[in-house]
Amino acid sequence: MHQKETILNSWKEIADYLGRGVRTAQRWEHDLALPVRRPRGKERSAVIAVSSDIDAWLKRCPVHYGSSKKQLSPETQTRPGWMITYQNAERLRQRTEALYDRALQLRKNLQRALDLSGKLAVQRSLVQESVRNGVNGLQKRAPGA
């Protein structure tokens, strides 16, 4: 190993080296492929990292210069984790818009159904009234005929 390389033996040491919190370092491993090693090879086992690997990873990371949109390096844009996250977010946005549009259409259809139901109730009561009047009118005419 090169003299500058240091072995970082825990999430706390890795986070201190990065100048961030432990949870941020763990999130960076998951989302941004922070180079950590797991001696047992299991997802939730202890971690170690080499400082030179982290330094190289930091140089490859996307840079954000304060504009409203993220500036991603070409290498980061092709990274499957970023692509998957971006694609999922875009799909979620599209489905949310579609769901909102569908809710508006359902609201219009419900209002139309309520309006038609009200009109139908009025027509039904008019028909029932006219049937009652017709029956009464026939009964009155029959005896007098």
PDB file of C-alpha atoms in Angstrom:
ATOM      1  CA  MET A   1       0.000   0.000   0.000  1.00  0.00           C
ATOM      2  CA  HIS A   2       1.011   3.580  -0.598  1.00  0.00           C
ATOM      3  CA  GLN A   3       2.027   5.593   2.487  1.00  0.00           C
ATOM      4  CA  LYS A   4      -0.980   7.915   2.087  1.00  0.00           C
ATOM      5  CA  GLU A   5      -3.454   5.062   2.287  1.00  0.00           C
ATOM      6  CA  THR A   6      -5.266   4.533   5.534  1.00  0.00           C
ATOM      7  CA  ILE A   7      -7.598   1.687   6.409  1.00  0.00           C
ATOM      8  CA  LEU A   8     -10.881   2.943   7.842  1.00  0.00           C
ATOM      9  CA  ASN A   9     -12.395   0.232  10.021  1.00  0.00           C
ATOM     10  CA  SER A  10     -15.951   1.357  10.733  1.00  0.00           C
ATOM     11  CA  TRP A  11     -18.758   3.554   9.491  1.00  0.00           C
ATOM     12  CA  LYS A  12     -17.737   6.110  12.091  1.00  0.00           C
ATOM     13  CA  GLU A  13     -14.168   6.305  10.768  1.00  0.00           C
ATOM     14  CA  ILE A  14     -15.404   6.468   7.165  1.00  0.00           C
ATOM     15  CA  ALA A  15     -17.885   9.225   8.047  1.00  0.00           C
ATOM     16  CA  ASP A  16     -15.206  11.188   9.944  1.00  0.00           C
ATOM     17  CA  TYR A  17     -12.855  10.886   6.969  1.00  0.00           C
ATOM     18  CA  LEU A  18     -15.595  12.262   4.691  1.00  0.00           C
ATOM     19  CA  GLY A  19     -16.577  14.943   7.189  1.00  0.00           C
ATOM     20  CA  ARG A  20     -20.173  13.699   7.251  1.00  0.00           C
ATOM     21  CA  GLY A  21     -22.454  11.695   9.501  1.00  0.00           C
ATOM     22  CA  VAL A  22     -22.579   7.915   9.603  1.00  0.00           C
ATOM     23  CA  ARG A  23     -26.056   7.796   8.036  1.00  0.00           C
ATOM     24  CA  THR A  24     -24.899  10.028   5.170  1.00  0.00           C
ATOM     25  CA  ALA A  25     -21.920   7.747   4.497  1.00  0.00           C
ATOM     26  CA  GLN A  26     -24.224   4.721   4.478  1.00  0.00           C
ATOM     27  CA  ARG A  27     -26.636   6.484   2.133  1.00  0.00           C
ATOM     28  CA  TRP A  28     -23.749   7.391  -0.169  1.00  0.00           C
ATOM     29  CA  GLU A  29     -22.720   3.752  -0.269  1.00  0.00           C
ATOM     30  CA  HIS A  30     -26.229   2.741  -1.254  1.00  0.00           C
ATOM     31  CA  ASP A  31     -27.072   5.588  -3.644  1.00  0.00           C
ATOM     32  CA  LEU A  32     -23.690   6.703  -4.986  1.00  0.00           C
ATOM     33  CA  ALA A  33     -21.575   3.525  -4.753  1.00  0.00           C
ATOM     34  CA  LEU A  34     -19.205   4.792  -2.062  1.00  0.00           C
ATOM     35  CA  PRO A  35     -16.356   2.236  -2.165  1.00  0.00           C
ATOM     36  CA  VAL A  36     -16.538   0.226   1.035  1.00  0.00           C
ATOM     37  CA  ARG A  37     -15.604  -3.404   1.529  1.00  0.00           C
ATOM     38  CA  ARG A  38     -17.364  -6.020   3.587  1.00  0.00           C
ATOM     39  CA  PRO A  39     -14.973  -8.751   4.717  1.00  0.00           C
ATOM     40  CA  ARG A  40     -17.803 -11.209   5.375  1.00  0.00           C
ATOM     41  CA  GLY A  41     -19.421 -10.376   2.033  1.00  0.00           C
ATOM     42  CA  LYS A  42     -22.860  -9.902   3.553  1.00  0.00           C
ATOM     43  CA  GLU A  43     -24.955  -6.812   2.981  1.00  0.00           C
ATOM     44  CA  ARG A  44     -25.177  -5.803   6.651  1.00  0.00           C
ATOM     45  CA  SER A  45     -21.771  -6.966   7.883  1.00  0.00           C
ATOM     46  CA  ALA A  46     -18.957  -4.761   9.174  1.00  0.00           C
ATOM     47  CA  VAL A  47     -17.260  -2.456   6.673  1.00  0.00           C
ATOM     48  CA  ILE A  48     -13.772  -1.266   5.935  1.00  0.00           C
ATOM     49  CA  ALA A  49     -12.567   1.250   3.386  1.00  0.00           C
ATOM     50  CA  VAL A  50      -9.273   2.428   1.969  1.00  0.00           C
ATOM     51  CA  SER A  51      -8.744   6.188   2.037  1.00  0.00           C
ATOM     52  CA  SER A  52      -7.236   6.257  -1.476  1.00  0.00           C
ATOM     53  CA  ASP A  53     -10.374   4.508  -2.837  1.00  0.00           C
ATOM     54  CA  ILE A  54     -12.555   7.126  -1.183  1.00  0.00           C
ATOM     55  CA  ASP A  55     -10.358   9.944  -2.513  1.00  0.00           C
ATOM     56  CA  ALA A  56     -10.664   8.567  -6.056  1.00  0.00           C
ATOM     57  CA  TRP A  57     -14.416   8.166  -5.605  1.00  0.00           C
ATOM     58  CA  LEU A  58     -14.703  11.795  -4.431  1.00  0.00           C
ATOM     59  CA  LYS A  59     -12.937  12.980  -7.585  1.00  0.00           C
ATOM     60  CA  ARG A  60     -15.454  11.063  -9.732  1.00  0.00           C
ATOM     61  CA  CYS A  61     -18.532  12.303  -7.824  1.00  0.00           C
ATOM     62  CA  PRO A  62     -21.002  14.729  -9.412  1.00  0.00           C
ATOM     63  CA  VAL A  63     -20.389  18.385  -8.722  1.00  0.00           C
ATOM     64  CA  HIS A  64     -23.196  20.806  -7.915  1.00  0.00           C
ATOM     65  CA  TYR A  65     -22.412  24.474  -8.513  1.00  0.00           C
ATOM     66  CA  GLY A  66     -25.493  26.064  -6.977  1.00  0.00           C
ATOM     67  CA  SER A  67     -27.677  26.095 -10.089  1.00  0.00           C
ATOM     68  CA  SER A  68     -31.252  24.920  -9.749  1.00  0.00           C
ATOM     69  CA  LYS A  69     -30.556  21.725 -11.706  1.00  0.00           C
ATOM     70  CA  LYS A  70     -28.064  19.070 -10.694  1.00  0.00           C
ATOM     71  CA  GLN A  71     -24.931  18.876 -12.781  1.00  0.00           C
ATOM     72  CA  LEU A  72     -23.961  15.248 -13.201  1.00  0.00           C
ATOM     73  CA  SER A  73     -20.755  13.990 -14.717  1.00  0.00           C
ATOM     74  CA  PRO A  74     -21.185  11.705 -17.765  1.00  0.00           C
ATOM     75  CA  GLU A  75     -19.806   8.797 -15.748  1.00  0.00           C
ATOM     76  CA  THR A  76     -22.400   9.312 -13.040  1.00  0.00           C
ATOM     77  CA  GLN A  77     -25.215   9.576 -15.559  1.00  0.00           C
ATOM     78  CA  THR A  78     -24.432   6.090 -16.853  1.00  0.00           C
ATOM     79  CA  ARG A  79     -24.185   4.591 -13.370  1.00  0.00           C
ATOM     80  CA  PRO A  80     -27.078   2.120 -12.990  1.00  0.00           C
ATOM     81  CA  GLY A  81     -28.000   3.314  -9.485  1.00  0.00           C
ATOM     82  CA  TRP A  82     -28.481   6.901 -10.645  1.00  0.00           C
ATOM     83  CA  MET A  83     -30.311   5.840 -13.773  1.00  0.00           C
ATOM     84  CA  ILE A  84     -32.666   3.610 -11.854  1.00  0.00           C
ATOM     85  CA  THR A  85     -33.370   6.316  -9.282  1.00  0.00           C
ATOM     86  CA  TYR A  86     -33.975   8.928 -11.976  1.00  0.00           C
ATOM     87  CA  GLN A  87     -36.182   6.598 -14.033  1.00  0.00           C
ATOM     88  CA  ASN A  88     -38.196   5.641 -10.958  1.00  0.00           C
ATOM     89  CA  ALA A  89     -38.677   9.288 -10.020  1.00  0.00           C
ATOM     90  CA  GLU A  90     -39.792  10.135 -13.558  1.00  0.00           C
ATOM     91  CA  ARG A  91     -42.212   7.203 -13.647  1.00  0.00           C
ATOM     92  CA  LEU A  92     -43.591   8.250 -10.259  1.00  0.00           C
ATOM     93  CA  ARG A  93     -44.087  11.822 -11.488  1.00  0.00           C
ATOM     94  CA  GLN A  94     -45.873  10.629 -14.645  1.00  0.00           C
ATOM     95  CA  ARG A  95     -48.089   8.227 -12.731  1.00  0.00           C
ATOM     96  CA  THR A  96     -48.925  10.918 -10.178  1.00  0.00           C
ATOM     97  CA  GLU A  97     -49.986  13.275 -12.971  1.00  0.00           C
ATOM     98  CA  ALA A  98     -52.060  10.508 -14.584  1.00  0.00           C
ATOM     99  CA  LEU A  99     -53.660   9.707 -11.228  1.00  0.00           C
ATOM    100  CA  TYR A 100     -54.476  13.378 -10.654  1.00  0.00           C
ATOM    101  CA  ASP A 101     -56.026  13.647 -14.143  1.00  0.00           C
ATOM    102  CA  ARG A 102     -58.013  10.482 -13.508  1.00  0.00           C
ATOM    103  CA  ALA A 103     -59.263  11.840 -10.168  1.00  0.00           C
ATOM    104  CA  LEU A 104     -60.465  15.022 -11.891  1.00  0.00           C
ATOM    105  CA  GLN A 105     -62.249  12.966 -14.563  1.00  0.00           C
ATOM    106  CA  LEU A 106     -63.857  10.767 -11.898  1.00  0.00           C
ATOM    107  CA  ARG A 107     -65.010  13.884 -10.041  1.00  0.00           C
ATOM    108  CA  LYS A 108     -66.643  15.201 -13.249  1.00  0.00           C
ATOM    109  CA  ASN A 109     -68.268  11.823 -13.924  1.00  0.00           C
ATOM    110  CA  LEU A 110     -69.577  11.633 -10.356  1.00  0.00           C
ATOM    111  CA  GLN A 111     -71.066  15.112 -10.598  1.00  0.00           C
ATOM    112  CA  ARG A 112     -72.680  14.205 -13.926  1.00  0.00           C
ATOM    113  CA  ALA A 113     -74.098  10.998 -12.409  1.00  0.00           C
ATOM    114  CA  LEU A 114     -75.520  12.965  -9.470  1.00  0.00           C
ATOM    115  CA  ASP A 115     -77.104  15.499 -11.839  1.00  0.00           C
ATOM    116  CA  LEU A 116     -78.641  12.751 -13.985  1.00  0.00           C
ATOM    117  CA  SER A 117     -79.856  10.926 -10.877  1.00  0.00           C
ATOM    118  CA  GLY A 118     -81.602  14.101  -9.699  1.00  0.00           C
ATOM    119  CA  LYS A 119     -83.269  14.590 -13.092  1.00  0.00           C
ATOM    120  CA  LEU A 120     -84.341  10.952 -13.140  1.00  0.00           C
ATOM    121  CA  ALA A 121     -85.877  11.277  -9.677  1.00  0.00           C
ATOM    122  CA  VAL A 122     -87.873  14.320 -10.809  1.00  0.00           C
ATOM    123  CA  GLN A 123     -89.085  12.501 -13.926  1.00  0.00           C
ATOM    124  CA  ARG A 124     -90.025   9.418 -11.889  1.00  0.00           C
ATOM    125  CA  SER A 125     -92.080  11.497  -9.464  1.00  0.00           C
ATOM    126  CA  LEU A 126     -93.834  13.232 -12.392  1.00  0.00           C
ATOM    127  CA  VAL A 127     -94.681   9.884 -13.975  1.00  0.00           C
ATOM    128  CA  GLN A 128     -95.954   8.504 -10.656  1.00  0.00           C
ATOM    129  CA  GLU A 129     -98.065  11.618 -10.169  1.00  0.00           C
ATOM    130  CA  SER A 130     -99.519  11.386 -13.657  1.00  0.00           C
ATOM    131  CA  VAL A 131    -100.311   7.689 -13.156  1.00  0.00           C
ATOM    132  CA  ARG A 132    -102.130   8.483  -9.910  1.00  0.00           C
ATOM    133  CA  ASN A 133    -104.034  11.299 -11.593  1.00  0.00           C
ATOM    134  CA  GLY A 134    -104.853   9.083 -14.559  1.00  0.00           C
ATOM    135  CA  VAL A 135    -106.230   6.304 -12.356  1.00  0.00           C
ATOM    136  CA  ASN A 136    -108.272   8.783 -10.339  1.00  0.00           C
ATOM    137  CA  GLY A 137    -109.553  10.392 -13.536  1.00  0.00           C
ATOM    138  CA  LEU A 138    -110.698   7.027 -14.942  1.00  0.00           C
ATOM    139  CA  GLN A 139    -112.491   6.128 -11.742  1.00  0.00           C
ATOM    140  CA  LYS A 140    -114.322   9.475 -11.746  1.00  0.00           C
ATOM    141  CA  ARG A 141    -115.387   9.118 -15.405  1.00  0.00           C
ATOM    142  CA  ALA A 142    -116.558   5.549 -15.241  1.00  0.00           C
ATOM    143  CA  PRO A 143    -119.442   6.023 -12.814  1.00  0.00           C
ATOM    144  CA  GLY A 144    -120.626   9.154 -14.554  1.00  0.00           C
ATOM    145  CA  ALA A 145    -120.641   7.562 -18.039  1.00  0.00           C
TER     146      ALA A 145
END
